[in-house]
């Protein structure tokens, strides 16, 4: 609390009051929720981490204390969540948390910078997700298992996401995206549903998202609504894709309009 209040240039007494008035919860409660959210991701997607290591990394001295706190917060104990995470109630819990962050932690749109680059063709192994965004974690877990089985960790294979739809305007059951990893050869037939796809070469608009994942939609909106409309670029028939916090749009020159000569 001393460190946080110092960063905010407030005494810790005023910091507590102002934080609670802005977010509707205390700073301590906010920190606990943030730690539990991070622990959830570590349990679900970092299988190499032991539960005790996750507990210590999130401020708990024992796995027992962590298990009690996690169960009270999430509704499953850490082992249950690792084996079969219930993403729907998890998302219901953290959707309110996300709204708080987005409402109070707007990104600085003036800081956005777009580059136009030449992107080289990449062959990828892709798993297709169709359905509500909150169930994406199950698809990611399937893909992680396939990568482990094929020795394609993120250290040796780049990770890409291809977003066919905007979750804000797409019916949940129809939302589509691909989770991908770069590969050198075609994917062999498998039980995970992973197939071979190509991200084509071409000119791309590149924008880097800085800040919380909760405000990614603002960065994407800037790319489409402000930068693209002010540029001389058009869009190729290929969806938005990303690598970590960097987003790419495939470009093509806009066709000039015909000139009409009045009689």
XYZ file of C-alpha atoms in Angstrom:
263
model
C 0.000 0.000 0.000
C 2.873 2.378 0.769
C 4.320 1.804 -2.712
C 0.982 2.197 -4.492
C 0.058 5.363 -2.627
C 3.513 6.791 -3.357
C 3.036 6.166 -7.099
C -0.386 7.866 -6.882
C 1.186 10.813 -4.972
C -1.279 10.373 -2.120
C -1.015 9.436 1.512
C -2.079 5.842 2.054
C -5.141 7.062 3.958
C -6.398 9.191 1.058
C -5.316 6.552 -1.469
C -7.618 3.968 0.136
C -10.595 6.332 0.054
C -10.028 7.539 -3.503
C -9.424 4.034 -4.864
C -12.631 2.755 -3.266
C -14.641 5.695 -4.609
C -13.354 5.108 -8.164
C -13.584 1.309 -8.352
C -16.276 0.487 -5.822
C -13.994 -1.993 -4.048
C -10.979 -1.595 -1.784
C -7.438 -1.734 -3.104
C -6.908 -4.954 -1.139
C -9.929 -6.596 -2.789
C -8.747 -5.434 -6.218
C -5.297 -6.949 -5.620
C -6.811 -10.250 -4.448
C -9.010 -10.477 -7.550
C -6.090 -9.648 -9.835
C -3.943 -12.327 -8.224
C -6.705 -14.923 -8.516
C -7.209 -14.067 -12.173
C -3.484 -14.499 -12.844
C -3.425 -17.743 -10.838
C -6.355 -19.031 -12.930
C -4.411 -18.524 -16.150
C -1.316 -20.144 -14.650
C -3.294 -23.185 -13.542
C -5.062 -23.566 -16.885
C -2.263 -22.794 -19.322
C 1.059 -23.285 -17.526
C 0.916 -26.971 -16.761
C 4.630 -27.041 -15.947
C 4.058 -24.848 -12.857
C 3.350 -26.702 -9.629
C 0.355 -25.523 -7.605
C 2.613 -24.583 -4.686
C 4.722 -22.435 -7.038
C 1.582 -20.688 -8.290
C 0.490 -20.138 -4.687
C 3.817 -18.518 -3.745
C 3.889 -16.430 -6.948
C 0.545 -14.947 -5.952
C 1.367 -14.094 -2.362
C 0.392 -17.250 -0.441
C 2.793 -19.053 1.868
C 1.145 -22.485 1.558
C -0.878 -24.429 -0.985
C -3.587 -24.948 1.685
C -4.150 -21.225 2.184
C -4.107 -20.681 -1.582
C -6.574 -23.533 -2.148
C -9.040 -22.095 0.390
C -8.845 -18.593 -1.097
C -9.047 -19.864 -4.688
C -12.078 -22.067 -3.935
C -13.899 -19.175 -2.261
C -13.127 -16.842 -5.164
C -13.497 -19.135 -8.198
C -15.817 -21.906 -6.999
C -13.386 -24.743 -7.802
C -10.246 -25.757 -5.982
C -6.950 -25.328 -7.870
C -6.699 -29.013 -8.880
C -10.259 -29.069 -10.208
C -9.731 -25.865 -12.152
C -6.492 -27.166 -13.653
C -8.130 -30.420 -14.787
C -11.439 -28.989 -16.018
C -11.845 -25.209 -15.705
C -15.414 -23.934 -15.627
C -14.967 -20.870 -17.829
C -18.596 -19.687 -17.936
C -18.933 -18.835 -14.196
C -15.319 -17.614 -14.241
C -16.154 -15.118 -16.992
C -19.326 -14.025 -15.213
C -17.233 -13.187 -12.170
C -14.521 -11.296 -14.020
C -16.745 -9.489 -16.531
C -17.628 -6.970 -13.811
C -13.949 -6.682 -12.956
C -13.182 -5.950 -16.614
C -15.891 -3.280 -16.815
C -14.345 -1.496 -13.832
C -10.935 -1.492 -15.475
C -12.169 -0.346 -18.884
C -14.311 2.438 -17.426
C -11.507 3.851 -15.277
C -8.363 2.906 -17.212
C -8.903 4.216 -20.727
C -5.909 3.873 -23.039
C -4.224 6.965 -24.473
C -5.350 7.014 -28.094
C -2.787 9.667 -28.982
C -0.039 7.153 -28.216
C -1.056 4.750 -30.988
C 1.501 4.370 -33.765
C 0.895 2.430 -36.990
C 3.618 1.129 -39.313
C 3.219 -0.307 -42.804
C 5.455 -3.351 -43.241
C 6.039 -6.189 -45.688
C 4.896 -9.420 -44.076
C 6.410 -12.730 -45.190
C 4.193 -15.762 -45.789
C 3.953 -18.101 -42.818
C 2.690 -21.667 -42.669
C 0.855 -22.330 -39.419
C -0.752 -25.144 -37.507
C -4.216 -23.884 -36.589
C -7.038 -24.978 -34.330
C -10.405 -23.406 -35.128
C -12.586 -22.056 -32.346
C -16.317 -21.674 -32.973
C -18.516 -20.548 -30.108
C -18.654 -18.144 -27.171
C -15.484 -16.217 -26.452
C -15.608 -17.237 -22.796
C -15.056 -20.880 -23.852
C -11.908 -20.039 -25.816
C -9.823 -21.338 -22.913
C -10.928 -24.914 -23.692
C -9.738 -24.551 -27.298
C -6.439 -23.049 -26.132
C -5.899 -26.014 -23.808
C -6.466 -28.459 -26.681
C -3.908 -26.581 -28.754
C -1.398 -26.484 -25.893
C -1.674 -30.276 -25.568
C -1.071 -30.672 -29.318
C 1.983 -28.389 -29.151
C 3.417 -30.352 -26.234
C 2.908 -33.637 -28.090
C 4.695 -32.199 -31.144
C 7.522 -30.402 -29.296
C 6.383 -27.014 -30.597
C 6.660 -24.805 -27.547
C 6.402 -21.007 -28.001
C 10.195 -20.900 -27.662
C 10.631 -22.659 -31.022
C 7.329 -21.816 -32.751
C 5.723 -18.395 -33.022
C 2.126 -18.050 -31.828
C -0.497 -16.241 -33.935
C -4.214 -15.583 -33.521
C -6.567 -15.007 -36.460
C -9.817 -13.188 -35.618
C -12.587 -13.700 -38.175
C -15.254 -11.907 -36.158
C -15.683 -9.027 -33.737
C -17.054 -10.488 -30.478
C -18.822 -7.190 -29.742
C -21.162 -7.566 -32.733
C -21.188 -11.338 -33.348
C -23.643 -13.773 -31.789
C -21.707 -15.813 -29.206
C -22.401 -19.175 -30.892
C -21.097 -17.848 -34.232
C -17.857 -16.261 -33.046
C -14.801 -17.652 -34.924
C -11.067 -17.391 -34.429
C -7.978 -19.542 -34.968
C -5.153 -20.237 -32.530
C -1.978 -20.862 -34.548
C 1.687 -21.798 -34.294
C 4.262 -21.440 -37.061
C 5.397 -24.726 -38.612
C 7.834 -25.758 -41.352
C 5.832 -28.677 -42.757
C 2.182 -29.602 -43.115
C 0.363 -30.816 -40.024
C -0.256 -34.542 -39.873
C -3.754 -35.840 -39.186
C -4.492 -35.728 -35.458
C -7.263 -36.086 -32.872
C -6.995 -32.474 -31.702
C -8.479 -30.942 -34.847
C -5.292 -29.044 -35.738
C -4.884 -28.322 -39.456
C -2.480 -26.508 -41.782
C -3.205 -22.925 -42.862
C -1.266 -20.103 -44.514
C -0.963 -16.486 -43.418
C -0.158 -14.890 -46.780
C 2.625 -12.468 -47.624
C 1.876 -8.841 -48.293
C 1.812 -5.295 -47.047
C 0.390 -4.961 -43.551
C -0.570 -2.232 -41.133
C 1.036 -3.040 -37.786
C -0.092 -1.620 -34.458
C 1.219 -2.558 -31.027
C -1.193 -2.643 -28.097
C 0.217 -1.181 -24.900
C -1.599 -1.668 -21.615
C -4.203 -4.007 -20.196
C -5.703 -6.738 -22.380
C -9.080 -5.348 -21.315
C -8.580 -2.328 -23.623
C -7.404 -4.200 -26.746
C -10.694 -3.325 -28.463
C -9.749 0.377 -28.279
C -6.483 -0.252 -30.132
C -8.244 -2.252 -32.842
C -10.964 0.400 -33.130
C -8.308 3.083 -33.642
C -6.733 1.042 -36.435
C -10.035 0.634 -38.304
C -11.881 3.860 -37.542
C -9.131 6.475 -37.462
C -5.916 5.321 -39.089
C -7.496 3.391 -41.975
C -9.986 6.112 -42.901
C -7.202 8.730 -42.988
C -4.778 6.581 -44.972
C -4.740 5.823 -48.689
C -4.939 2.102 -47.958
C -7.633 -0.453 -48.634
C -8.073 -3.876 -47.077
C -7.323 -7.289 -48.540
C -9.767 -10.110 -48.036
C -7.957 -11.534 -45.012
C -8.981 -11.146 -41.358
C -7.211 -9.261 -38.597
C -4.439 -11.361 -37.034
C -2.040 -10.898 -34.158
C 1.190 -12.082 -32.602
C 1.215 -11.477 -28.852
C 0.312 -7.774 -28.454
C 0.956 -6.820 -32.106
C -1.983 -6.649 -34.541
C -1.808 -6.828 -38.339
C -4.184 -5.791 -41.141
C -3.494 -6.949 -44.699
C -3.520 -3.953 -47.056
C -4.010 -3.127 -50.703
C -4.025 0.217 -52.456
C -7.431 1.771 -52.840
C -8.645 1.859 -56.404
C -8.937 5.437 -57.597
C -12.390 6.556 -58.603
C -13.015 7.218 -62.313
C -12.884 10.836 -63.457
C -16.048 12.105 -65.159
C -15.826 14.949 -67.675
C -18.935 17.036 -67.956
C -20.170 17.699 -71.501
